[in-house]
Short mmCIF file of C-alpha atoms in Angstrom, two decimals:
data_model
loop_
_atom_site.label_atom_id
_atom_site.label_comp_id
_atom_site.label_asym_id
_atom_site.label_seq_id
_atom_site.Cartn_x
_atom_site.Cartn_y
_atom_site.Cartn_z
CA ARG A 23 0.00 0.00 0.00
CA ASN A 24 2.77 2.41 0.98
CA LYS A 25 4.74 1.65 -2.14
CA THR A 26 1.75 2.55 -4.32
CA THR A 27 1.38 5.93 -2.63
CA CYS A 28 5.08 6.56 -3.10
CA LEU A 29 4.83 5.85 -6.81
CA LEU A 30 1.92 8.18 -7.27
CA LYS A 31 3.71 11.01 -5.46
CA ALA A 32 6.80 10.52 -7.59
CA ASP A 33 4.69 10.83 -10.72
CA ILE A 34 3.52 14.35 -9.89
CA ILE A 35 4.79 16.58 -12.67
CA SER A 36 6.74 19.53 -11.34
CA THR A 37 7.86 21.29 -14.51
CA VAL A 38 7.05 21.37 -18.25
CA GLU A 39 9.09 23.05 -20.98
CA PHE A 40 9.19 23.07 -24.79
CA ASN A 41 12.58 23.45 -26.42
CA HIS A 42 13.31 26.43 -28.70
CA THR A 43 11.87 24.83 -31.85
CA GLY A 44 8.99 23.11 -30.12
CA GLU A 45 10.15 19.77 -31.46
CA LEU A 46 10.81 18.50 -27.95
CA LEU A 47 8.80 18.77 -24.75
CA ALA A 48 10.39 17.93 -21.42
CA THR A 49 8.68 17.17 -18.12
CA GLY A 50 10.27 16.79 -14.72
CA ASP A 51 8.60 15.13 -11.76
CA LYS A 52 8.73 14.76 -8.01
CA GLY A 53 10.63 11.51 -8.36
CA GLY A 54 13.56 13.32 -9.97
CA ARG A 55 12.88 11.90 -13.44
CA VAL A 56 12.81 13.68 -16.77
CA VAL A 57 10.64 12.48 -19.64
CA ILE A 58 11.20 14.02 -23.07
CA PHE A 59 8.58 13.86 -25.82
CA GLN A 60 9.31 14.42 -29.47
CA ARG A 61 6.92 15.62 -32.10
CA GLU A 62 6.58 13.11 -34.88
CA GLN A 63 7.30 14.25 -38.40
CA GLU A 64 4.16 15.17 -40.27
CA SER A 65 3.49 12.61 -42.94
CA LYS A 66 2.04 13.49 -46.31
CA ASN A 67 -0.52 10.71 -45.98
CA GLN A 68 -2.12 11.95 -42.82
CA VAL A 69 -2.55 15.66 -43.27
CA HIS A 70 -5.26 15.82 -40.64
CA ARG A 71 -3.10 14.41 -37.90
CA ARG A 72 -0.64 17.10 -37.09
CA GLY A 73 2.52 15.89 -35.46
CA GLU A 74 1.84 14.19 -32.18
CA TYR A 75 4.23 13.95 -29.28
CA ASN A 76 5.67 10.57 -28.39
CA VAL A 77 8.12 9.56 -25.71
CA TYR A 78 11.66 10.15 -26.92
CA SER A 79 13.82 9.68 -23.85
CA THR A 80 13.53 9.28 -20.11
CA PHE A 81 16.16 9.36 -17.41
CA GLN A 82 16.70 9.81 -13.71
CA SER A 83 18.07 13.31 -13.32
CA HIS A 84 18.29 13.73 -9.56
CA GLU A 85 18.26 11.36 -6.60
CA PRO A 86 17.15 12.02 -3.04
CA GLU A 87 19.99 13.10 -0.79
CA PHE A 88 20.51 13.75 2.87
CA ASP A 89 22.79 16.52 4.04
CA TYR A 90 24.03 15.06 7.31
CA LEU A 91 25.81 18.22 8.35
CA LYS A 92 22.65 20.30 8.32
CA SER A 93 20.17 17.50 8.94
CA LEU A 94 18.50 18.45 5.72
CA GLU A 95 16.61 16.17 3.40
CA ILE A 96 17.22 17.21 -0.20
CA GLU A 97 14.30 16.30 -2.41
CA GLU A 98 14.91 14.89 -5.84
CA LYS A 99 11.96 16.81 -7.23
CA ILE A 100 12.84 18.63 -10.45
CA ASN A 101 11.95 22.27 -9.88
CA LYS A 102 12.78 23.56 -13.33
CA ILE A 103 14.01 22.41 -16.73
CA ARG A 104 15.43 24.85 -19.25
CA TRP A 105 16.62 23.95 -22.73
CA LEU A 106 19.72 25.29 -24.41
CA PRO A 107 19.34 26.31 -28.03
CA GLN A 108 20.47 23.54 -30.36
CA GLN A 109 23.97 23.98 -31.70
CA ASN A 110 24.69 20.50 -33.07
CA ALA A 111 22.98 17.15 -33.42
CA ALA A 112 22.63 16.68 -29.66
CA TYR A 113 20.11 18.36 -27.37
CA PHE A 114 21.14 19.97 -24.10
CA LEU A 115 19.00 20.86 -21.13
CA LEU A 116 19.48 22.10 -17.59
CA SER A 117 17.50 20.45 -14.83
CA THR A 118 17.55 21.44 -11.18
CA ASN A 119 16.28 20.28 -7.82
CA ASP A 120 16.51 22.36 -4.63
CA LYS A 121 20.29 22.31 -4.50
CA THR A 122 22.00 21.06 -7.65
CA VAL A 123 21.79 22.04 -11.31
CA LYS A 124 22.77 19.50 -13.95
CA LEU A 125 23.48 19.85 -17.65
CA TRP A 126 22.21 16.84 -19.60
CA LYS A 127 23.12 15.88 -23.13
CA VAL A 128 20.53 13.92 -25.07
CA SER A 129 21.85 12.34 -28.23
CA GLU A 130 20.83 9.75 -30.76
CA ARG A 131 22.64 6.70 -31.88
CA ASP A 132 21.29 4.99 -34.99
CA LYS A 133 24.38 3.27 -36.35
CA ARG A 134 26.82 0.87 -34.85
CA PRO A 135 30.12 -0.45 -36.08
CA GLU A 136 30.19 -4.11 -37.08
CA GLY A 137 32.96 -6.37 -38.26
CA TYR A 138 35.61 -5.87 -35.63
CA ASN A 139 38.79 -7.82 -36.03
CA LEU A 140 39.59 -8.45 -32.40
CA LYS A 141 36.04 -9.02 -31.14
CA ASP A 142 33.39 -11.38 -32.37
CA GLU A 143 29.76 -10.43 -32.96
CA GLU A 144 28.89 -10.91 -29.29
CA GLY A 145 31.75 -8.75 -28.16
CA ARG A 146 33.94 -11.54 -26.88
CA LEU A 147 37.64 -11.19 -27.54
CA ARG A 148 39.00 -13.36 -30.29
CA ASP A 149 42.25 -15.23 -29.97
CA PRO A 150 44.67 -13.21 -32.12
CA ALA A 151 46.25 -16.44 -33.33
CA THR A 152 43.03 -17.34 -35.13
CA ILE A 153 42.90 -14.12 -37.12
CA THR A 154 44.22 -14.61 -40.60
CA THR A 155 42.65 -11.74 -42.51
CA LEU A 156 41.89 -8.13 -41.75
CA ARG A 157 38.66 -6.38 -42.47
CA VAL A 158 37.46 -2.83 -42.08
CA PRO A 159 34.57 -2.44 -39.66
CA VAL A 160 31.52 -0.83 -41.24
CA LEU A 161 28.76 1.27 -39.75
CA ARG A 162 25.41 -0.44 -40.00
CA PRO A 163 22.04 0.99 -39.10
CA MET A 164 20.58 -0.05 -35.78
CA ASP A 165 17.36 0.68 -33.92
CA LEU A 166 17.38 4.24 -32.74
CA MET A 167 18.78 4.61 -29.27
CA VAL A 168 18.47 7.85 -27.38
CA GLU A 169 20.99 8.35 -24.62
CA ALA A 170 21.02 10.96 -21.89
CA THR A 171 24.31 11.68 -20.18
CA PRO A 172 25.06 14.18 -17.43
CA ARG A 173 27.72 16.49 -18.80
CA ARG A 174 28.06 18.97 -15.93
CA VAL A 175 27.00 19.03 -12.31
CA PHE A 176 26.79 22.46 -10.70
CA ALA A 177 26.63 21.72 -7.00
CA ASN A 178 27.20 23.29 -3.60
CA ALA A 179 26.40 26.85 -4.54
CA HIS A 180 23.04 27.29 -2.86
CA THR A 181 22.30 27.40 0.84
CA TYR A 182 18.60 27.91 0.20
CA HIS A 183 16.20 26.27 -2.22
CA ILE A 184 16.65 26.88 -5.94
CA ASN A 185 13.42 28.18 -7.48
CA SER A 186 14.62 29.26 -10.94
CA ILE A 187 17.21 28.71 -13.62
CA SER A 188 17.54 30.80 -16.75
CA VAL A 189 19.81 30.40 -19.77
CA ASN A 190 21.39 33.65 -20.92
CA SER A 191 21.07 34.83 -24.50
CA ASP A 192 24.85 34.64 -24.81
CA TYR A 193 24.48 30.83 -24.53
CA GLU A 194 27.62 30.79 -22.41
CA THR A 195 26.18 31.55 -19.02
CA TYR A 196 23.07 30.87 -17.00
CA MET A 197 21.75 31.88 -13.60
CA SER A 198 20.31 29.93 -10.70
CA ALA A 199 18.22 31.65 -8.06
CA ASP A 200 17.31 30.52 -4.55
CA ASP A 201 15.25 32.25 -1.84
CA LEU A 202 17.94 34.78 -1.03
CA ARG A 203 20.66 34.63 -3.66
CA ILE A 204 21.22 34.48 -7.39
CA ASN A 205 24.36 32.94 -8.92
CA LEU A 206 25.79 33.29 -12.41
CA TRP A 207 27.47 30.25 -13.95
CA ASN A 208 29.52 29.55 -17.02
CA PHE A 209 28.46 26.27 -18.62
CA GLU A 210 32.05 25.08 -18.78
CA ILE A 211 32.92 25.74 -15.14
CA THR A 212 31.33 23.76 -12.36
CA ASN A 213 33.53 24.54 -9.39
CA GLN A 214 32.74 28.22 -9.17
CA SER A 215 29.95 30.65 -9.80
CA PHE A 216 29.53 34.39 -9.35
CA ASN A 217 27.03 35.63 -6.82
CA ILE A 218 25.13 38.47 -8.49
CA VAL A 219 22.28 39.09 -6.04
CA ASP A 220 22.31 38.63 -2.29
CA ILE A 221 19.34 39.81 -0.25
CA LYS A 222 20.18 37.95 2.92
CA PRO A 223 20.01 40.41 5.82
CA ALA A 224 22.86 40.45 8.34
CA ASN A 225 20.33 39.56 10.99
CA MET A 226 17.83 36.93 9.87
CA GLU A 227 15.26 38.39 12.24
CA GLU A 228 15.05 41.30 9.82
CA LEU A 229 14.09 39.07 6.89
CA THR A 230 11.06 40.54 5.16
CA GLU A 231 11.10 39.14 1.68
CA VAL A 232 12.51 36.33 -0.45
CA ILE A 233 13.28 35.87 -4.13
CA THR A 234 10.53 33.88 -5.81
CA ALA A 235 11.57 33.74 -9.49
CA ALA A 236 14.23 35.08 -11.83
CA GLU A 237 14.81 35.24 -15.57
CA PHE A 238 17.28 36.64 -18.09
CA HIS A 239 16.12 39.07 -20.75
CA PRO A 240 15.61 37.15 -24.02
CA HIS A 241 17.96 39.38 -26.03
CA HIS A 242 20.04 41.57 -23.68
CA CYS A 243 22.55 39.32 -21.99
CA ASN A 244 23.30 41.91 -19.31
CA THR A 245 19.72 42.24 -18.08
CA PHE A 246 17.65 40.06 -15.80
CA VAL A 247 14.66 40.37 -13.49
CA TYR A 248 13.73 38.77 -10.20
CA SER A 249 10.45 38.82 -8.32
CA SER A 250 9.80 38.80 -4.59
CA SER A 251 7.34 37.51 -2.03
CA LYS A 252 6.22 41.09 -1.50
CA GLY A 253 4.89 41.42 -5.05
CA THR A 254 7.72 43.50 -6.46
CA ILE A 255 9.98 42.96 -9.45
CA ARG A 256 13.53 44.23 -9.78
CA LEU A 257 15.35 44.59 -13.06
CA CYS A 258 19.13 44.47 -12.84
CA ASP A 259 21.92 45.31 -15.23
CA MET A 260 25.10 43.29 -14.77
CA ARG A 261 27.17 46.02 -16.39
CA ALA A 262 26.42 48.35 -13.50
CA SER A 263 28.29 46.34 -10.87
CA ALA A 264 29.46 42.86 -10.03
CA LEU A 265 26.91 42.50 -7.25
CA CYS A 266 23.50 43.61 -8.46
CA ASP A 267 22.00 44.34 -5.07
CA ARG A 268 20.93 47.75 -6.31
CA HIS A 269 18.32 47.42 -8.99
CA THR A 270 18.13 49.43 -12.16
CA LYS A 271 14.34 49.37 -12.18
CA PHE A 272 11.82 48.58 -9.48
CA PHE A 273 8.30 47.52 -10.43
CA GLU A 274 5.60 47.79 -7.82
CA GLU A 275 1.92 48.52 -7.97
CA PRO A 276 0.83 50.91 -5.22
CA GLU A 277 -1.64 49.35 -2.82
CA ASP A 278 -4.74 51.02 -1.53
CA PRO A 279 -4.13 50.98 2.24
CA SER A 280 -7.82 50.63 2.97
CA ASN A 281 -7.77 47.29 1.13
CA ARG A 282 -5.07 45.86 3.31
CA SER A 283 -5.79 42.64 5.18
CA PHE A 284 -3.90 39.80 6.79
CA PHE A 285 -3.82 38.11 3.41
CA SER A 286 -2.60 41.07 1.34
CA GLU A 287 1.07 40.26 1.39
CA ILE A 288 0.60 36.53 0.96
CA ILE A 289 -1.59 36.86 -2.12
CA SER A 290 0.65 39.52 -3.60
CA SER A 291 3.65 37.18 -3.54
CA ILE A 292 4.74 36.63 -7.14
CA SER A 293 5.04 32.96 -8.01
CA ASP A 294 6.36 33.37 -11.56
CA VAL A 295 7.87 36.05 -13.79
CA LYS A 296 8.33 35.70 -17.55
CA PHE A 297 9.69 38.05 -20.19
CA SER A 298 7.63 38.33 -23.35
CA HIS A 299 9.31 36.94 -26.47
CA SER A 300 9.75 40.52 -27.65
CA GLY A 301 11.58 41.44 -24.46
CA ARG A 302 9.40 44.54 -24.05
CA TYR A 303 7.13 43.21 -21.33
CA ILE A 304 7.20 41.04 -18.25
CA MET A 305 4.31 39.00 -16.96
CA THR A 306 3.91 38.16 -13.28
CA ARG A 307 1.59 35.72 -11.53
CA ASP A 308 0.41 36.24 -7.99
CA TYR A 309 -2.23 34.20 -6.21
CA LEU A 310 -5.30 35.75 -7.82
CA THR A 311 -4.09 37.63 -10.89
CA VAL A 312 -1.73 37.73 -13.86
CA LYS A 313 -0.20 41.12 -14.63
CA VAL A 314 1.62 42.43 -17.66
CA TRP A 315 4.18 45.17 -17.10
CA ASP A 316 5.85 47.43 -19.62
CA LEU A 317 9.58 47.59 -18.88
CA ASN A 318 9.35 51.33 -19.41
CA MET A 319 6.76 51.85 -16.69
CA GLU A 320 7.62 50.90 -13.15
CA ASN A 321 4.76 52.32 -11.16
CA ARG A 322 2.01 49.94 -12.24
CA PRO A 323 1.22 47.09 -14.62
CA ILE A 324 -0.34 47.89 -17.98
CA GLU A 325 -2.73 44.97 -17.78
CA THR A 326 -4.24 42.96 -14.93
CA TYR A 327 -6.22 39.77 -15.48
CA GLN A 328 -8.33 38.09 -12.81
CA VAL A 329 -7.64 34.38 -12.76
CA HIS A 330 -10.08 33.28 -10.07
CA ASP A 331 -11.25 36.30 -8.14
CA TYR A 332 -14.06 34.24 -6.58
CA LEU A 333 -11.41 32.78 -4.26
CA ARG A 334 -11.29 36.08 -2.37
CA SER A 335 -14.16 34.90 -0.21
CA LYS A 336 -12.38 31.60 0.46
CA LEU A 337 -9.05 32.93 1.67
CA CYS A 338 -9.55 31.74 5.22
CA SER A 339 -9.92 28.08 4.27
CA LEU A 340 -7.28 28.38 1.54
CA TYR A 341 -4.89 29.61 4.20
CA GLU A 342 -5.79 26.72 6.49
CA ASN A 343 -5.23 24.07 3.83
CA ASP A 344 -2.07 25.83 2.59
CA CYS A 345 -3.46 26.33 -0.92
CA ILE A 346 -2.86 30.04 -0.58
CA PHE A 347 0.84 29.24 -0.91
CA ASP A 348 0.46 27.36 -4.21
CA LYS A 349 2.87 28.61 -6.84
CA PHE A 350 1.22 28.96 -10.21
CA GLU A 351 3.25 29.59 -13.33
CA CYS A 352 2.27 31.66 -16.37
CA VAL A 353 3.27 31.55 -20.04
CA TRP A 354 3.15 33.68 -23.19
CA ASN A 355 2.20 32.31 -26.59
CA GLY A 356 4.71 32.70 -29.41
CA SER A 357 3.43 36.07 -30.58
CA ASP A 358 2.88 37.48 -27.04
CA SER A 359 -0.80 38.02 -27.84
CA VAL A 360 -2.22 35.40 -25.48
CA ILE A 361 -1.23 34.49 -21.92
CA MET A 362 -2.09 31.34 -20.03
CA THR A 363 -2.05 30.21 -16.43
CA GLY A 364 -3.51 27.44 -14.31
CA SER A 365 -6.11 27.34 -11.56
CA TYR A 366 -7.91 24.72 -9.43
CA ASN A 367 -10.24 21.89 -10.38
CA ASN A 368 -7.90 21.17 -13.32
CA PHE A 369 -8.97 24.44 -14.88
CA PHE A 370 -6.61 26.64 -16.79
CA ARG A 371 -7.22 30.12 -18.16
CA MET A 372 -6.22 31.94 -21.32
CA PHE A 373 -6.39 35.69 -21.84
CA ASP A 374 -6.23 37.31 -25.26
CA ARG A 375 -4.48 40.62 -24.77
CA ASN A 376 -5.87 42.11 -27.97
CA THR A 377 -9.52 41.11 -27.89
CA LYS A 378 -9.62 41.15 -24.06
CA ARG A 379 -11.53 37.88 -24.22
CA ASP A 380 -10.72 35.08 -21.80
CA VAL A 381 -11.62 31.43 -21.54
CA THR A 382 -11.54 28.76 -18.87
CA LEU A 383 -10.76 25.22 -19.99
CA GLU A 384 -10.43 21.94 -18.17
CA ALA A 385 -7.72 19.31 -18.40
CA SER A 386 -9.40 16.12 -17.44
CA ARG A 387 -10.06 12.75 -19.04
CA GLU A 388 -13.53 12.42 -17.55
CA ASN A 389 -14.85 15.55 -19.13
CA SER A 390 -13.38 15.40 -22.60
CA LYS A 391 -12.58 12.72 -25.12
CA PRO A 392 -9.32 12.71 -27.08
CA ARG A 393 -9.54 14.87 -30.23
CA ALA A 394 -12.75 16.49 -29.05
CA ILE A 395 -12.86 20.25 -28.87
CA LEU A 396 -12.56 21.54 -25.33
CA LYS A 397 -15.67 23.12 -23.95
CA PRO A 398 -15.27 26.37 -22.06
CA ARG A 399 -16.03 26.14 -18.35
CA LYS A 400 -17.58 28.63 -16.02
CA VAL A 401 -17.47 28.99 -12.28
CA CYS A 402 -20.65 30.24 -10.74
CA VAL A 403 -20.10 32.71 -7.96
CA GLY A 404 -23.37 32.90 -6.22
CA GLY A 405 -27.07 32.76 -6.68
CA LYS A 406 -28.43 30.65 -9.46
CA ARG A 407 -26.09 28.11 -10.93
CA ARG A 408 -26.64 27.26 -14.56
CA LYS A 409 -26.57 23.66 -15.71
CA ASP A 410 -23.01 23.69 -17.02
CA GLU A 411 -21.52 25.85 -14.34
CA ILE A 412 -19.58 24.71 -11.33
CA SER A 413 -20.05 26.37 -7.99
CA VAL A 414 -17.06 27.67 -6.07
CA ASP A 415 -17.78 25.26 -3.24
CA SER A 416 -17.55 22.25 -5.56
CA LEU A 417 -14.09 23.11 -6.82
CA ASP A 418 -11.48 20.47 -6.13
CA PHE A 419 -8.49 22.29 -4.66
CA SER A 420 -6.30 19.21 -4.82
CA LYS A 421 -6.48 19.33 -8.62
CA LYS A 422 -4.24 22.26 -9.32
CA ILE A 423 -2.63 23.20 -12.60
CA LEU A 424 0.62 24.86 -11.61
CA HIS A 425 2.70 24.13 -14.72
CA THR A 426 1.88 24.82 -18.33
CA ALA A 427 3.90 25.43 -21.49
CA TRP A 428 3.20 26.97 -24.90
CA HIS A 429 4.91 25.90 -28.11
CA PRO A 430 7.26 28.69 -29.27
CA SER A 431 5.51 29.27 -32.59
CA GLU A 432 2.37 27.15 -32.88
CA ASN A 433 -0.83 26.88 -30.93
CA ILE A 434 0.13 23.76 -29.06
CA ILE A 435 0.02 23.78 -25.28
CA ALA A 436 1.15 21.33 -22.64
CA VAL A 437 -0.75 21.27 -19.36
CA ALA A 438 0.37 19.30 -16.31
CA ALA A 439 -2.51 18.17 -14.14
CA THR A 440 -0.91 16.53 -11.11
CA ASN A 441 0.47 13.29 -12.57
CA ASN A 442 -1.03 13.60 -16.04
CA LEU A 443 0.25 15.53 -19.03
CA TYR A 444 -2.22 16.95 -21.53
CA ILE A 445 -1.20 18.28 -24.91
CA PHE A 446 -3.76 20.38 -26.74
CA GLN A 447 -3.56 21.64 -30.29
CA ASP A 448 -5.52 24.14 -32.31
CA LYS A 449 -8.18 22.42 -34.31
CA VAL A 450 -7.31 21.86 -37.96
CA ASN A 451 -9.59 23.74 -40.33
CA ALA B 14 -22.18 42.52 10.29
CA GLY B 15 -22.67 42.03 13.98
CA GLY B 16 -22.00 39.35 16.51
CA PRO B 17 -19.35 38.22 18.96
CA GLU B 18 -16.49 38.02 16.41
CA CYS B 19 -16.60 41.72 15.76
CA ASP B 20 -15.51 42.62 19.24
CA ARG B 21 -12.34 40.60 18.92
CA CYS B 22 -11.12 41.64 15.52
CA GLY B 23 -12.28 45.23 15.67
CA LEU B 24 -12.00 45.53 11.91
CA VAL B 25 -15.61 45.42 10.95
CA GLU B 26 -16.29 48.84 12.46
CA ASP B 27 -13.99 50.54 9.95
CA THR B 28 -15.60 49.02 6.93
CA GLN B 29 -19.19 49.42 7.94
CA GLU B 30 -19.06 52.79 6.26
CA LYS B 31 -18.26 51.22 2.91
CA GLU B 32 -20.77 49.78 0.56
CA GLY B 33 -19.97 46.21 1.50
CA ILE B 34 -17.32 44.49 3.58
CA LEU B 35 -14.28 43.53 1.57
CA PRO B 36 -14.31 39.73 1.20
CA GLU B 37 -10.70 39.55 2.43
CA ARG B 38 -11.58 41.39 5.60
CA ALA B 39 -14.43 39.01 6.28
CA GLU B 40 -12.06 36.09 5.68
CA GLU B 41 -9.47 37.68 7.96
CA ALA B 42 -12.08 38.01 10.69
CA LYS B 43 -12.94 34.34 10.31
CA LEU B 44 -9.29 33.37 10.58
CA LYS B 45 -8.62 35.53 13.63
CA ALA B 46 -11.69 34.11 15.30
CA LYS B 47 -10.31 30.61 14.85
CA TYR B 48 -6.74 31.45 15.76
CA PRO B 49 -6.72 34.45 18.09
CA SER B 50 -2.99 34.14 18.70
CA LEU B 51 -2.14 34.54 15.01
CA GLY B 52 0.79 36.90 14.50
CA GLN B 53 0.18 40.59 14.44
CA LYS B 54 2.26 41.32 11.37
CA PRO B 55 0.57 40.17 8.18
CA GLY B 56 2.59 37.70 6.10
CA GLY B 57 5.99 38.39 7.47
CA SER B 58 8.89 36.52 8.90
CA ASP B 59 7.11 33.45 10.23
CA PHE B 60 6.18 32.23 6.77
CA LEU B 61 9.51 33.11 5.31
CA MET B 62 11.48 31.32 8.00
CA LYS B 63 9.29 28.24 7.62
CA ARG B 64 9.87 28.36 3.89
CA LEU B 65 13.61 28.68 4.24
CA GLN B 66 13.74 25.69 6.55
CA LYS B 67 11.84 23.32 4.31
CA GLY B 68 13.29 19.84 4.40
CA GLN B 69 14.82 20.07 7.81
CA LYS B 70 14.74 16.82 9.72
CA TYR B 71 15.87 16.91 13.28
CA PHE B 72 17.29 13.48 13.86
CA ASP B 73 20.64 13.82 15.59
CA SER B 74 22.29 10.61 16.66
CA GLY B 75 24.23 12.41 19.39
CA ASP B 76 21.10 13.86 20.92
CA TYR B 77 19.38 10.54 20.57
CA ASN B 78 22.06 8.60 22.39
CA MET B 79 22.45 11.19 25.12
CA ALA B 80 18.72 11.24 25.68
CA LYS B 81 18.66 7.48 25.84
CA ALA B 82 21.41 7.53 28.44
CA LYS B 83 19.64 10.21 30.45
CA MET B 84 16.34 8.42 30.34
CA LYS B 85 17.92 5.18 31.51
CA ASN B 86 15.05 2.90 32.22
CA LYS B 87 12.28 5.31 31.36
CA GLN B 88 10.34 4.95 28.15
CA LEU B 89 11.25 7.38 25.42
CA PRO B 90 8.37 9.68 24.52
CA SER B 91 6.99 8.67 21.18
CA ALA B 92 6.15 10.99 18.34
CA GLY B 93 2.90 12.90 18.47
CA PRO B 94 0.37 13.04 15.67
CA ASP B 95 2.49 15.42 13.61
CA LYS B 96 5.55 13.34 12.83
CA ASN B 97 7.20 16.03 10.80
CA LEU B 98 7.31 18.56 13.58
CA VAL B 99 9.98 17.77 16.09
CA THR B 100 10.31 20.27 18.88
CA GLY B 101 11.46 20.66 22.41
CA ASP B 102 11.67 17.60 24.58
CA HIS B 103 10.71 15.05 22.04
CA ILE B 104 13.68 12.99 20.98
CA PRO B 105 13.16 11.61 17.49
CA THR B 106 13.70 7.95 17.00
CA PRO B 107 14.64 6.24 13.76
CA GLN B 108 11.08 4.91 13.54
CA ASP B 109 9.70 8.45 13.49
CA LEU B 110 11.62 9.52 10.45
CA PRO B 111 9.99 9.08 7.06
CA GLN B 112 11.46 6.13 5.24
CA ARG B 113 13.80 6.88 2.36
CA LYS B 114 12.03 6.28 -0.88
CA SER B 115 13.41 3.70 -3.26
CA SER B 116 14.47 5.36 -6.48
CA LEU B 117 14.70 4.28 -10.08
CA VAL B 118 11.14 3.47 -11.00
CA THR B 119 10.19 4.56 -14.49
CA SER B 120 7.83 7.50 -14.70
CA LYS B 121 4.34 6.53 -15.79
CA LEU B 122 4.55 9.21 -18.48
CA ALA B 123 7.37 7.30 -20.12
CA GLY B 124 5.49 4.04 -20.19
CA GLY B 125 1.98 5.21 -20.79
CA GLN B 126 -0.13 5.37 -23.88
CA VAL B 127 -0.40 8.70 -25.62
CA GLU B 128 -4.05 9.43 -26.20
#
């Protein structure tokens, strides 16, 4: 019985990420494993079936560890996966748990040499005395084998728990961020990293905020942002100084003091920050909203979208069951015109920034058949509930969609619903 | 808005002027009614410290052996209902600690059918 529960927990997906072309989709889970899906080539015969994603490779990225010195259990859960842009036939990705970042190389082998002189077909050594002729080994096709090998291990640089990794646009460096510090690494060097942000106070009693997410600008390799538990975002320029404790820009929406409550700070904590593909905007997710900010305007966001405002009247119970601390992620589509984020009851939301229309969809096997078009959902807030609507009190808070991903150029999305992965595509006309 | 809770939280008076009570304030009142000793500062250090200490297990073999020696013939206190929280006088025993999971089981995503 216990073993079954353990397996289910390990299967919980903790991160989802398309690579830069969208050909590959990686998932990481609580059990420290990575599963990579590859889009199949579109065949001329089946025009109506656009490329589907099939399992390409799977490997154990991280193992559970115990830090005996600090009496600390280090979970193998993969917090984030980030792909490197492809530079040769192999694929490279970074995966991280709470403490250690690893660079993995995923490569294909579809040929093998045959006709050795010193070995027979089974690999056993031949007696040199029996060899009378020489032959040249030839490469023969074999069944495709995909191998994943750890190429670098970036360890021992984080006292606190890593929440983000981000590959720089220079493709030579990347950053890893924990609750209080951000480090800059060179891919080739594993025994040192530069600390570029340190918000640890001299006296821990004075701690008021932590770093919740961080990301490099998509084009400017000197610029990055990090968000905090107090709902603020700081933009830093690495050219200004070696230690970027002083921000270049500070994004914060002023709060109406009369609206303040016990929950204000908790629900303002930013759980994710993402640059738009254009690099002009950043999107942040806090407990109830998604906000879009213009990098040129620090005093307030340019757009605010309500994800599930009806939860405002449930904050007490959401605090008691810890759901108020759930960390939802948010994503842009390829053209930055639509944003998506998850909610509860296996619902996820999409907001069209141009038309200002939004939709709620559900990722669940019970309520939709494969290849059927998803039906929009609606949560009923009070009073009369229509037939198709779901009341706030019936929402299942254990079914949370924290992780989603959007293909870089097409309308294909990946949605992680606990231990299930859903891939949705635009319908073919 | 009236009733015994109002006297304790004192917030409702301020908002009675407004059109309706902010839902968060009503939720806050509910919470404070349930947990009157809840910290004065909203959000704040308590959460952050708890967050920073995630994963901490307090088994210390030195403490354990010293406690055993001190106790001599007495029974060791066993873990309370919350096995993860180890505080004060309770000396954790190996049985109290969560068992290490066995690793290397293939993810169900890797083996499953794609629908």
